Amino acid sequence: MRVPAKLNLHLTVGPLRDDGFHDLVTVFHAVSVCDEITVERGEASLVVEGDDADLVPRDGSNLALRAVRLLADRTGCDPGVAVRLVKRIPVAGGCAGGSADAAAALVACDALWGTGLSRAELADAALALGSDVPFCLSGGTALATGRGEHLTPVLSSGRYAWVLAVADGGLSTPAVYGELDRRRATGPPELAGDPAPVLTALRGGDPAALGRALSNDLQPAALALRPDLRTVLETAVGLGALGALVSGSGPTVAALAPDAATAHRIAAALPGRSGCRRALVAHGPVPGAQVGG
Ligand code: C5P
């Protein structure tokens, strides 16, 4: 089973709620950098391979293992499952890598056990695992509100070429939201505003307009914690990207290229520069967690 990384093409963050989350208005976009997961009945275990596999937690905090346990609890199925994960999505990178693994584990175990859960029940389990997990089930391009769980598919034409610049180390999502709250408490608001320009560009299949419209309220906070990412953003645009932004809470930077050839050229030039350890070429939109995909 393959499951894609996500980008946020637009992200407006509302005020902090009483439950510790922020209300969002975001445009999720699934891209073709995919983790692979397989599940088999057996002794409960986890094997992780692939890029930066050593950075993935192996204990009970691992989101794929948490997904197996949650689904077993909710359905009464035997949680004895051997999970094998091949990582390609940047770890702790703002691309929903852990959430993607959780979504894939849910769908894979649902198929393995034949639970008969409805889509709504699966989506509910997904949200219990993390704000991005419901989108990772569906993929494509979607407008999301709430914590990210109220999803509406976005009319989108064309296929977009992306470069993902993977940074050294990760960023903690709560730390980036916390930095945003601190900045808002002490300084002028930095608001991404309306998602309309992104939605219009997607509907028209207009990469240049999409590049100009990309926006993320978390970006100033992520840049405050990782100033080196500014160089990546500027370098990508200097190399021909139509636009670039920090992906979610970062530190991965996503750059939109006018075509696949330019994406490959940017990806070849970025690694080794400040803030970029390696670069991946991807396209979107792609479907979410898929059995046999
Ligand atoms: O839902 P998830 O586990 O991905 O969230 C991780 C953390 O990110 C939350 O504990 C919260 O601090 C922050 N967050 C938020 N508002 C959201 C999503 C995440 O404040 N809508």
PDB file of C-alpha atoms and ligand atoms in Angstrom:
ATOM      1  CA  MET A   1       0.000   0.000   0.000  1.00  0.00           C
ATOM      2  CA  ARG A   2       1.316   3.425  -0.980  1.00  0.00           C
ATOM      3  CA  VAL A   3       0.429   6.674   0.736  1.00  0.00           C
ATOM      4  CA  PRO A   4       1.469  10.154  -0.381  1.00  0.00           C
ATOM      5  CA  ALA A   5       3.013  13.192   1.296  1.00  0.00           C
ATOM      6  CA  LYS A   6       0.888  16.319   1.642  1.00  0.00           C
ATOM      7  CA  LEU A   7       1.608  19.960   1.036  1.00  0.00           C
ATOM      8  CA  ASN A   8      -0.492  22.918   2.199  1.00  0.00           C
ATOM      9  CA  LEU A   9      -0.882  25.255  -0.782  1.00  0.00           C
ATOM     10  CA  HIS A  10      -2.699  27.700   1.474  1.00  0.00           C
ATOM     11  CA  LEU A  11      -2.840  27.698   5.260  1.00  0.00           C
ATOM     12  CA  THR A  12      -4.704  30.224   7.394  1.00  0.00           C
ATOM     13  CA  VAL A  13      -4.347  29.580  11.119  1.00  0.00           C
ATOM     14  CA  GLY A  14      -7.110  30.948  13.371  1.00  0.00           C
ATOM     15  CA  PRO A  15      -6.814  31.634  17.102  1.00  0.00           C
ATOM     16  CA  LEU A  16      -5.858  28.982  19.639  1.00  0.00           C
ATOM     17  CA  ARG A  17      -8.936  26.978  20.746  1.00  0.00           C
ATOM     18  CA  ASP A  18      -9.721  25.731  24.231  1.00  0.00           C
ATOM     19  CA  ASP A  19      -8.768  22.171  23.202  1.00  0.00           C
ATOM     20  CA  GLY A  20      -5.186  23.229  22.325  1.00  0.00           C
ATOM     21  CA  PHE A  21      -5.731  23.153  18.546  1.00  0.00           C
ATOM     22  CA  HIS A  22      -6.160  26.017  16.078  1.00  0.00           C
ATOM     23  CA  ASP A  23      -8.985  26.354  13.575  1.00  0.00           C
ATOM     24  CA  LEU A  24      -7.552  26.128  10.077  1.00  0.00           C
ATOM     25  CA  VAL A  25      -8.545  26.996   6.547  1.00  0.00           C
ATOM     26  CA  THR A  26      -6.184  25.065   4.344  1.00  0.00           C
ATOM     27  CA  VAL A  27      -5.793  23.663   0.852  1.00  0.00           C
ATOM     28  CA  PHE A  28      -4.218  20.213   1.101  1.00  0.00           C
ATOM     29  CA  HIS A  29      -2.488  18.760  -1.970  1.00  0.00           C
ATOM     30  CA  ALA A  30      -1.176  15.178  -2.102  1.00  0.00           C
ATOM     31  CA  VAL A  31       2.087  14.680  -4.029  1.00  0.00           C
ATOM     32  CA  SER A  32       3.850  11.625  -5.402  1.00  0.00           C
ATOM     33  CA  VAL A  33       6.492  11.180  -2.697  1.00  0.00           C
ATOM     34  CA  CYS A  34       5.047   8.048  -1.081  1.00  0.00           C
ATOM     35  CA  ASP A  35       5.695   5.798   1.904  1.00  0.00           C
ATOM     36  CA  GLU A  36       4.930   2.111   1.496  1.00  0.00           C
ATOM     37  CA  ILE A  37       3.399  -0.028   4.208  1.00  0.00           C
ATOM     38  CA  THR A  38       2.615  -3.729   4.447  1.00  0.00           C
ATOM     39  CA  VAL A  39       0.775  -5.489   7.273  1.00  0.00           C
ATOM     40  CA  GLU A  40       0.612  -9.219   8.037  1.00  0.00           C
ATOM     41  CA  ARG A  41      -0.957 -11.172  10.834  1.00  0.00           C
ATOM     42  CA  GLY A  42       1.708 -12.238  13.321  1.00  0.00           C
ATOM     43  CA  GLU A  43       3.530 -11.037  16.365  1.00  0.00           C
ATOM     44  CA  ALA A  44       3.076  -7.270  16.794  1.00  0.00           C
ATOM     45  CA  SER A  45       6.245  -5.674  15.367  1.00  0.00           C
ATOM     46  CA  LEU A  46       7.544  -2.782  13.287  1.00  0.00           C
ATOM     47  CA  VAL A  47      10.352  -2.756  10.716  1.00  0.00           C
ATOM     48  CA  VAL A  48      11.298   0.588   9.156  1.00  0.00           C
ATOM     49  CA  GLU A  49      13.467   0.963   6.037  1.00  0.00           C
ATOM     50  CA  GLY A  50      14.116   3.717   3.522  1.00  0.00           C
ATOM     51  CA  ASP A  51      15.184   7.361   3.803  1.00  0.00           C
ATOM     52  CA  ASP A  52      16.059   8.495   7.332  1.00  0.00           C
ATOM     53  CA  ALA A  53      14.524   5.302   8.756  1.00  0.00           C
ATOM     54  CA  ASP A  54      16.652   5.812  11.884  1.00  0.00           C
ATOM     55  CA  LEU A  55      14.683   8.996  12.686  1.00  0.00           C
ATOM     56  CA  VAL A  56      11.331   7.164  12.858  1.00  0.00           C
ATOM     57  CA  PRO A  57      10.180   6.277  16.405  1.00  0.00           C
ATOM     58  CA  ARG A  58       9.835   2.499  16.973  1.00  0.00           C
ATOM     59  CA  ASP A  59       7.997   2.702  20.282  1.00  0.00           C
ATOM     60  CA  GLY A  60       4.294   3.082  21.051  1.00  0.00           C
ATOM     61  CA  SER A  61       4.367   6.690  19.792  1.00  0.00           C
ATOM     62  CA  ASN A  62       4.791   5.500  16.188  1.00  0.00           C
ATOM     63  CA  LEU A  63       1.648   6.594  14.356  1.00  0.00           C
ATOM     64  CA  ALA A  64       1.348   3.418  12.266  1.00  0.00           C
ATOM     65  CA  LEU A  65       1.435   1.274  15.429  1.00  0.00           C
ATOM     66  CA  ARG A  66      -1.024   3.628  17.145  1.00  0.00           C
ATOM     67  CA  ALA A  67      -3.350   3.237  14.147  1.00  0.00           C
ATOM     68  CA  VAL A  68      -3.216  -0.576  14.368  1.00  0.00           C
ATOM     69  CA  ARG A  69      -4.006  -0.488  18.088  1.00  0.00           C
ATOM     70  CA  LEU A  70      -6.805   2.069  17.721  1.00  0.00           C
ATOM     71  CA  LEU A  71      -8.527   0.112  14.956  1.00  0.00           C
ATOM     72  CA  ALA A  72      -8.152  -3.151  16.911  1.00  0.00           C
ATOM     73  CA  ASP A  73      -9.687  -1.474  20.000  1.00  0.00           C
ATOM     74  CA  ARG A  74     -12.602  -0.104  18.003  1.00  0.00           C
ATOM     75  CA  THR A  75     -13.376  -3.328  16.125  1.00  0.00           C
ATOM     76  CA  GLY A  76     -12.348  -6.056  18.580  1.00  0.00           C
ATOM     77  CA  CYS A  77      -9.857  -7.483  16.037  1.00  0.00           C
ATOM     78  CA  ASP A  78      -6.590  -9.126  17.100  1.00  0.00           C
ATOM     79  CA  PRO A  79      -3.875  -6.406  17.161  1.00  0.00           C
ATOM     80  CA  GLY A  80      -1.178  -9.001  16.381  1.00  0.00           C
ATOM     81  CA  VAL A  81       0.154  -7.385  13.181  1.00  0.00           C
ATOM     82  CA  ALA A  82       3.665  -7.190  11.746  1.00  0.00           C
ATOM     83  CA  VAL A  83       4.105  -3.760  10.111  1.00  0.00           C
ATOM     84  CA  ARG A  84       6.793  -3.024   7.513  1.00  0.00           C
ATOM     85  CA  LEU A  85       7.308   0.587   6.535  1.00  0.00           C
ATOM     86  CA  VAL A  86       9.443   1.993   3.709  1.00  0.00           C
ATOM     87  CA  LYS A  87       9.966   5.736   4.257  1.00  0.00           C
ATOM     88  CA  ARG A  88      10.267   8.237   1.428  1.00  0.00           C
ATOM     89  CA  ILE A  89       8.281  11.110   2.971  1.00  0.00           C
ATOM     90  CA  PRO A  90      10.553  13.455   4.994  1.00  0.00           C
ATOM     91  CA  VAL A  91      10.431  12.574   8.712  1.00  0.00           C
ATOM     92  CA  ALA A  92       9.102  15.390  10.987  1.00  0.00           C
ATOM     93  CA  GLY A  93       9.200  17.573   7.870  1.00  0.00           C
ATOM     94  CA  GLY A  94       5.756  19.199   7.648  1.00  0.00           C
ATOM     95  CA  CYS A  95       4.641  16.798   4.894  1.00  0.00           C
ATOM     96  CA  ALA A  96       2.411  14.588   7.097  1.00  0.00           C
ATOM     97  CA  GLY A  97       4.808  11.629   6.990  1.00  0.00           C
ATOM     98  CA  GLY A  98       3.611  10.155  10.285  1.00  0.00           C
ATOM     99  CA  SER A  99      -0.010  10.939   9.440  1.00  0.00           C
ATOM    100  CA  ALA A 100       0.357   9.225   6.061  1.00  0.00           C
ATOM    101  CA  ASP A 101       1.677   6.086   7.780  1.00  0.00           C
ATOM    102  CA  ALA A 102      -1.273   6.182  10.192  1.00  0.00           C
ATOM    103  CA  ALA A 103      -3.747   6.504   7.314  1.00  0.00           C
ATOM    104  CA  ALA A 104      -2.079   3.661   5.423  1.00  0.00           C
ATOM    105  CA  ALA A 105      -2.056   1.416   8.510  1.00  0.00           C
ATOM    106  CA  LEU A 106      -5.775   2.097   9.039  1.00  0.00           C
ATOM    107  CA  VAL A 107      -6.686   1.206   5.457  1.00  0.00           C
ATOM    108  CA  ALA A 108      -4.342  -1.808   5.370  1.00  0.00           C
ATOM    109  CA  CYS A 109      -5.662  -3.273   8.650  1.00  0.00           C
ATOM    110  CA  ASP A 110      -9.235  -2.499   7.638  1.00  0.00           C
ATOM    111  CA  ALA A 111      -8.653  -4.638   4.528  1.00  0.00           C
ATOM    112  CA  LEU A 112      -6.696  -7.350   6.408  1.00  0.00           C
ATOM    113  CA  TRP A 113      -9.386  -7.767   9.053  1.00  0.00           C
ATOM    114  CA  GLY A 114     -12.428  -7.058   6.840  1.00  0.00           C
ATOM    115  CA  THR A 115     -13.815  -4.792   9.558  1.00  0.00           C
ATOM    116  CA  GLY A 116     -16.712  -3.468   7.470  1.00  0.00           C
ATOM    117  CA  LEU A 117     -16.270   0.018   8.961  1.00  0.00           C
ATOM    118  CA  SER A 118     -17.914   2.842   7.017  1.00  0.00           C
ATOM    119  CA  ARG A 119     -15.875   5.672   5.496  1.00  0.00           C
ATOM    120  CA  ALA A 120     -17.196   7.977   8.239  1.00  0.00           C
ATOM    121  CA  GLU A 121     -16.015   5.556  10.949  1.00  0.00           C
ATOM    122  CA  LEU A 122     -12.576   5.295   9.329  1.00  0.00           C
ATOM    123  CA  ALA A 123     -12.388   9.101   9.053  1.00  0.00           C
ATOM    124  CA  ASP A 124     -13.302   9.381  12.747  1.00  0.00           C
ATOM    125  CA  ALA A 125     -10.513   6.956  13.679  1.00  0.00           C
ATOM    126  CA  ALA A 126      -8.173   8.949  11.425  1.00  0.00           C
ATOM    127  CA  LEU A 127      -8.906  12.236  13.223  1.00  0.00           C
ATOM    128  CA  ALA A 128      -8.289  10.567  16.596  1.00  0.00           C
ATOM    129  CA  LEU A 129      -4.737   9.885  15.329  1.00  0.00           C
ATOM    130  CA  GLY A 130      -3.949  13.391  14.032  1.00  0.00           C
ATOM    131  CA  SER A 131      -5.319  16.442  12.245  1.00  0.00           C
ATOM    132  CA  ASP A 132      -3.795  15.535   8.851  1.00  0.00           C
ATOM    133  CA  VAL A 133      -4.771  11.849   8.864  1.00  0.00           C
ATOM    134  CA  PRO A 134      -8.298  12.246   7.396  1.00  0.00           C
ATOM    135  CA  PHE A 135      -6.836  14.023   4.331  1.00  0.00           C
ATOM    136  CA  CYS A 136      -4.167  11.320   3.940  1.00  0.00           C
ATOM    137  CA  LEU A 137      -7.006   8.811   3.489  1.00  0.00           C
ATOM    138  CA  SER A 138      -8.543  10.725   0.596  1.00  0.00           C
ATOM    139  CA  GLY A 139      -5.613  12.537  -1.064  1.00  0.00           C
ATOM    140  CA  GLY A 140      -6.080  14.647  -4.185  1.00  0.00           C
ATOM    141  CA  THR A 141      -6.549  18.356  -3.523  1.00  0.00           C
ATOM    142  CA  ALA A 142      -9.008  19.409  -0.840  1.00  0.00           C
ATOM    143  CA  LEU A 143     -10.124  22.483   1.069  1.00  0.00           C
ATOM    144  CA  ALA A 144     -10.151  21.725   4.786  1.00  0.00           C
ATOM    145  CA  THR A 145     -11.546  23.508   7.833  1.00  0.00           C
ATOM    146  CA  GLY A 146     -11.792  22.711  11.550  1.00  0.00           C
ATOM    147  CA  ARG A 147      -8.569  21.014  12.651  1.00  0.00           C
ATOM    148  CA  GLY A 148      -8.327  19.794   9.068  1.00  0.00           C
ATOM    149  CA  GLU A 149     -11.077  17.167   9.210  1.00  0.00           C
ATOM    150  CA  HIS A 150     -13.871  18.912   7.277  1.00  0.00           C
ATOM    151  CA  LEU A 151     -12.773  18.149   3.732  1.00  0.00           C
ATOM    152  CA  THR A 152     -14.213  19.313   0.416  1.00  0.00           C
ATOM    153  CA  PRO A 153     -12.582  18.160  -2.828  1.00  0.00           C
ATOM    154  CA  VAL A 154     -11.184  21.044  -4.879  1.00  0.00           C
ATOM    155  CA  LEU A 155     -11.797  21.311  -8.595  1.00  0.00           C
ATOM    156  CA  SER A 156      -8.302  21.178 -10.010  1.00  0.00           C
ATOM    157  CA  SER A 157      -7.024  20.792 -13.543  1.00  0.00           C
ATOM    158  CA  GLY A 158      -3.569  19.867 -14.663  1.00  0.00           C
ATOM    159  CA  ARG A 159      -0.643  18.244 -12.987  1.00  0.00           C
ATOM    160  CA  TYR A 160       1.838  20.293 -10.979  1.00  0.00           C
ATOM    161  CA  ALA A 161       5.595  19.710 -10.768  1.00  0.00           C
ATOM    162  CA  TRP A 162       7.103  20.106  -7.294  1.00  0.00           C
ATOM    163  CA  VAL A 163      10.499  20.053  -5.653  1.00  0.00           C
ATOM    164  CA  LEU A 164      10.633  19.100  -1.980  1.00  0.00           C
ATOM    165  CA  ALA A 165      13.769  20.433  -0.292  1.00  0.00           C
ATOM    166  CA  VAL A 166      14.419  18.225   2.738  1.00  0.00           C
ATOM    167  CA  ALA A 167      16.174  20.021   5.611  1.00  0.00           C
ATOM    168  CA  ASP A 168      18.617  18.678   8.162  1.00  0.00           C
ATOM    169  CA  GLY A 169      16.591  17.711  11.225  1.00  0.00           C
ATOM    170  CA  GLY A 170      12.877  18.211  11.816  1.00  0.00           C
ATOM    171  CA  LEU A 171      10.658  20.812  13.451  1.00  0.00           C
ATOM    172  CA  SER A 172       8.144  20.064  16.205  1.00  0.00           C
ATOM    173  CA  THR A 173       4.626  20.968  15.025  1.00  0.00           C
ATOM    174  CA  PRO A 174       3.487  22.181  18.495  1.00  0.00           C
ATOM    175  CA  ALA A 175       6.662  24.314  18.753  1.00  0.00           C
ATOM    176  CA  VAL A 176       5.885  26.055  15.432  1.00  0.00           C
ATOM    177  CA  TYR A 177       2.241  26.690  16.417  1.00  0.00           C
ATOM    178  CA  GLY A 178       3.526  27.954  19.801  1.00  0.00           C
ATOM    179  CA  GLU A 179       5.936  30.343  18.067  1.00  0.00           C
ATOM    180  CA  LEU A 180       3.051  31.637  15.917  1.00  0.00           C
ATOM    181  CA  ASP A 181       0.956  32.284  19.056  1.00  0.00           C
ATOM    182  CA  ARG A 182       3.893  34.122  20.669  1.00  0.00           C
ATOM    183  CA  ARG A 183       4.433  36.275  17.571  1.00  0.00           C
ATOM    184  CA  ARG A 184       0.718  37.122  17.417  1.00  0.00           C
ATOM    185  CA  ALA A 185       0.676  38.049  21.104  1.00  0.00           C
ATOM    186  CA  THR A 186       3.531  40.508  20.667  1.00  0.00           C
ATOM    187  CA  GLY A 187       3.517  41.711  17.054  1.00  0.00           C
ATOM    188  CA  PRO A 188       1.262  42.580  14.117  1.00  0.00           C
ATOM    189  CA  PRO A 189      -0.833  39.695  12.720  1.00  0.00           C
ATOM    190  CA  GLU A 190       0.688  37.829   9.772  1.00  0.00           C
ATOM    191  CA  LEU A 191      -2.337  36.378   8.007  1.00  0.00           C
ATOM    192  CA  ALA A 192      -2.406  34.351   4.808  1.00  0.00           C
ATOM    193  CA  GLY A 193      -5.990  35.558   4.292  1.00  0.00           C
ATOM    194  CA  ASP A 194      -8.299  34.097   1.707  1.00  0.00           C
ATOM    195  CA  PRO A 195      -7.728  30.757  -0.085  1.00  0.00           C
ATOM    196  CA  ALA A 196      -9.593  32.090  -3.168  1.00  0.00           C
ATOM    197  CA  PRO A 197      -6.485  32.903  -5.272  1.00  0.00           C
ATOM    198  CA  VAL A 198      -5.160  29.334  -4.777  1.00  0.00           C
ATOM    199  CA  LEU A 199      -8.565  27.819  -5.597  1.00  0.00           C
ATOM    200  CA  THR A 200      -8.933  29.986  -8.725  1.00  0.00           C
ATOM    201  CA  ALA A 201      -5.443  29.066  -9.938  1.00  0.00           C
ATOM    202  CA  LEU A 202      -6.140  25.348  -9.400  1.00  0.00           C
ATOM    203  CA  ARG A 203      -9.475  25.517 -11.194  1.00  0.00           C
ATOM    204  CA  GLY A 204      -7.843  27.247 -14.155  1.00  0.00           C
ATOM    205  CA  GLY A 205      -4.844  24.898 -14.183  1.00  0.00           C
ATOM    206  CA  ASP A 206      -2.581  27.973 -14.009  1.00  0.00           C
ATOM    207  CA  PRO A 207       0.800  27.113 -12.414  1.00  0.00           C
ATOM    208  CA  ALA A 208       2.119  30.700 -12.598  1.00  0.00           C
ATOM    209  CA  ALA A 209      -0.928  32.021 -10.702  1.00  0.00           C
ATOM    210  CA  LEU A 210      -0.649  29.146  -8.216  1.00  0.00           C
ATOM    211  CA  GLY A 211       3.012  29.958  -7.623  1.00  0.00           C
ATOM    212  CA  ARG A 212       2.105  33.579  -6.795  1.00  0.00           C
ATOM    213  CA  ALA A 213      -0.807  32.553  -4.545  1.00  0.00           C
ATOM    214  CA  LEU A 214       0.998  30.011  -2.305  1.00  0.00           C
ATOM    215  CA  SER A 215       0.746  31.150   1.332  1.00  0.00           C
ATOM    216  CA  ASN A 216       1.225  29.725   4.797  1.00  0.00           C
ATOM    217  CA  ASP A 217       0.574  31.451   8.136  1.00  0.00           C
ATOM    218  CA  LEU A 218       3.041  29.068   9.813  1.00  0.00           C
ATOM    219  CA  GLN A 219       5.907  30.168   7.553  1.00  0.00           C
ATOM    220  CA  PRO A 220       7.086  33.236   9.567  1.00  0.00           C
ATOM    221  CA  ALA A 221       7.109  31.100  12.735  1.00  0.00           C
ATOM    222  CA  ALA A 222       8.994  28.267  10.995  1.00  0.00           C
ATOM    223  CA  LEU A 223      11.512  30.775   9.581  1.00  0.00           C
ATOM    224  CA  ALA A 224      12.012  32.288  13.052  1.00  0.00           C
ATOM    225  CA  LEU A 225      12.972  28.806  14.306  1.00  0.00           C
ATOM    226  CA  ARG A 226      14.919  27.868  11.149  1.00  0.00           C
ATOM    227  CA  PRO A 227      16.289  31.056   9.484  1.00  0.00           C
ATOM    228  CA  ASP A 228      18.312  28.908   7.038  1.00  0.00           C
ATOM    229  CA  LEU A 229      15.081  28.004   5.205  1.00  0.00           C
ATOM    230  CA  ARG A 230      14.889  31.538   3.817  1.00  0.00           C
ATOM    231  CA  THR A 231      17.909  30.733   1.627  1.00  0.00           C
ATOM    232  CA  VAL A 232      16.146  27.643   0.254  1.00  0.00           C
ATOM    233  CA  LEU A 233      13.019  29.633  -0.613  1.00  0.00           C
ATOM    234  CA  GLU A 234      15.037  32.345  -2.373  1.00  0.00           C
ATOM    235  CA  THR A 235      17.344  29.902  -4.143  1.00  0.00           C
ATOM    236  CA  ALA A 236      14.450  27.827  -5.517  1.00  0.00           C
ATOM    237  CA  VAL A 237      12.805  30.932  -6.985  1.00  0.00           C
ATOM    238  CA  GLY A 238      16.172  32.101  -8.329  1.00  0.00           C
ATOM    239  CA  LEU A 239      16.510  28.752 -10.100  1.00  0.00           C
ATOM    240  CA  GLY A 240      13.160  29.141 -11.878  1.00  0.00           C
ATOM    241  CA  ALA A 241      10.465  28.072  -9.393  1.00  0.00           C
ATOM    242  CA  LEU A 242       7.120  29.860  -9.837  1.00  0.00           C
ATOM    243  CA  GLY A 243       6.765  30.078  -6.069  1.00  0.00           C
ATOM    244  CA  ALA A 244       7.998  28.368  -2.921  1.00  0.00           C
ATOM    245  CA  LEU A 245       6.790  28.002   0.640  1.00  0.00           C
ATOM    246  CA  VAL A 246       7.474  26.149   3.844  1.00  0.00           C
ATOM    247  CA  SER A 247       5.369  22.974   3.831  1.00  0.00           C
ATOM    248  CA  GLY A 248       2.962  22.993   6.804  1.00  0.00           C
ATOM    249  CA  SER A 249       5.011  23.504   9.965  1.00  0.00           C
ATOM    250  CA  GLY A 250       8.248  22.759   8.064  1.00  0.00           C
ATOM    251  CA  PRO A 251      11.143  22.488   7.744  1.00  0.00           C
ATOM    252  CA  THR A 252      10.598  20.970   4.256  1.00  0.00           C
ATOM    253  CA  VAL A 253      10.323  23.656   1.565  1.00  0.00           C
ATOM    254  CA  ALA A 254       8.027  22.995  -1.424  1.00  0.00           C
ATOM    255  CA  ALA A 255       8.845  24.758  -4.690  1.00  0.00           C
ATOM    256  CA  LEU A 256       6.456  24.771  -7.652  1.00  0.00           C
ATOM    257  CA  ALA A 257       8.206  24.383 -11.002  1.00  0.00           C
ATOM    258  CA  PRO A 258       6.749  25.328 -14.401  1.00  0.00           C
ATOM    259  CA  ASP A 259       7.461  21.797 -15.694  1.00  0.00           C
ATOM    260  CA  ALA A 260       9.134  18.505 -14.724  1.00  0.00           C
ATOM    261  CA  ALA A 261      12.430  19.372 -16.463  1.00  0.00           C
ATOM    262  CA  THR A 262      12.790  22.570 -14.426  1.00  0.00           C
ATOM    263  CA  ALA A 263      11.846  20.650 -11.255  1.00  0.00           C
ATOM    264  CA  HIS A 264      14.714  18.206 -11.914  1.00  0.00           C
ATOM    265  CA  ARG A 265      17.110  21.092 -12.567  1.00  0.00           C
ATOM    266  CA  ILE A 266      16.143  22.818  -9.282  1.00  0.00           C
ATOM    267  CA  ALA A 267      16.347  19.512  -7.366  1.00  0.00           C
ATOM    268  CA  ALA A 268      19.849  18.897  -8.721  1.00  0.00           C
ATOM    269  CA  ALA A 269      21.058  22.375  -7.694  1.00  0.00           C
ATOM    270  CA  LEU A 270      19.591  22.681  -4.158  1.00  0.00           C
ATOM    271  CA  PRO A 271      21.261  19.941  -2.066  1.00  0.00           C
ATOM    272  CA  GLY A 272      24.283  21.050  -0.084  1.00  0.00           C
ATOM    273  CA  ARG A 273      23.077  24.646   0.137  1.00  0.00           C
ATOM    274  CA  SER A 274      22.152  25.974   3.567  1.00  0.00           C
ATOM    275  CA  GLY A 275      18.855  24.447   4.749  1.00  0.00           C
ATOM    276  CA  CYS A 276      18.642  21.692   2.102  1.00  0.00           C
ATOM    277  CA  ARG A 277      20.136  18.236   2.658  1.00  0.00           C
ATOM    278  CA  ARG A 278      18.452  16.500  -0.263  1.00  0.00           C
ATOM    279  CA  ALA A 279      15.751  17.329  -2.794  1.00  0.00           C
ATOM    280  CA  LEU A 280      12.915  15.222  -4.199  1.00  0.00           C
ATOM    281  CA  VAL A 281      10.935  15.725  -7.401  1.00  0.00           C
ATOM    282  CA  ALA A 282       7.199  15.053  -7.227  1.00  0.00           C
ATOM    283  CA  HIS A 283       3.935  15.751  -8.983  1.00  0.00           C
ATOM    284  CA  GLY A 284       0.440  16.326  -7.700  1.00  0.00           C
ATOM    285  CA  PRO A 285      -2.357  15.796  -7.161  1.00  0.00           C
ATOM    286  CA  VAL A 286      -2.294  12.030  -6.449  1.00  0.00           C
ATOM    287  CA  PRO A 287      -4.824   9.805  -4.631  1.00  0.00           C
ATOM    288  CA  GLY A 288      -4.590   9.034  -0.906  1.00  0.00           C
ATOM    289  CA  ALA A 289      -3.945   5.730   0.898  1.00  0.00           C
ATOM    290  CA  GLN A 290      -4.710   2.962  -1.561  1.00  0.00           C
ATOM    291  CA  VAL A 291      -4.752  -0.800  -1.127  1.00  0.00           C
ATOM    292  CA  GLY A 292      -2.383  -2.388  -3.653  1.00  0.00           C
ATOM    293  CA  GLY A 293      -1.404   1.050  -4.931  1.00  0.00           C
TER     294      GLY A 293
HETATM  295  O1  C5P B   1      -3.209  16.757  15.228  1.00  0.00           O
HETATM  296  P1  C5P B   1      -1.720  16.657  15.320  1.00  0.00           P
HETATM  297  O2  C5P B   1      -1.281  15.546  16.233  1.00  0.00           O
HETATM  298  O3  C5P B   1      -1.028  16.620  14.014  1.00  0.00           O
HETATM  299  O4  C5P B   1      -1.262  18.012  16.014  1.00  0.00           O
HETATM  300  C1  C5P B   1       0.008  18.175  16.602  1.00  0.00           C
HETATM  301  C2  C5P B   1       0.036  19.491  17.332  1.00  0.00           C
HETATM  302  O5  C5P B   1      -0.002  20.580  16.401  1.00  0.00           O
HETATM  303  C3  C5P B   1      -1.143  19.742  18.264  1.00  0.00           C
HETATM  304  O6  C5P B   1      -0.928  19.179  19.529  1.00  0.00           O
HETATM  305  C4  C5P B   1      -1.196  21.265  18.304  1.00  0.00           C
HETATM  306  O7  C5P B   1      -0.200  21.765  19.164  1.00  0.00           O
HETATM  307  C5  C5P B   1      -0.796  21.653  16.899  1.00  0.00           C
HETATM  308  N1  C5P B   1      -1.981  21.843  16.027  1.00  0.00           N
HETATM  309  C6  C5P B   1      -2.785  22.941  16.232  1.00  0.00           C
HETATM  310  N2  C5P B   1      -3.902  23.133  15.448  1.00  0.00           N
HETATM  311  C7  C5P B   1      -4.194  22.272  14.447  1.00  0.00           C
HETATM  312  C8  C5P B   1      -3.367  21.151  14.205  1.00  0.00           C
HETATM  313  C9  C5P B   1      -2.265  20.965  15.016  1.00  0.00           C
HETATM  314  O8  C5P B   1      -2.525  23.755  17.139  1.00  0.00           O
HETATM  315  N3  C5P B   1      -5.277  22.483  13.703  1.00  0.00           N
END
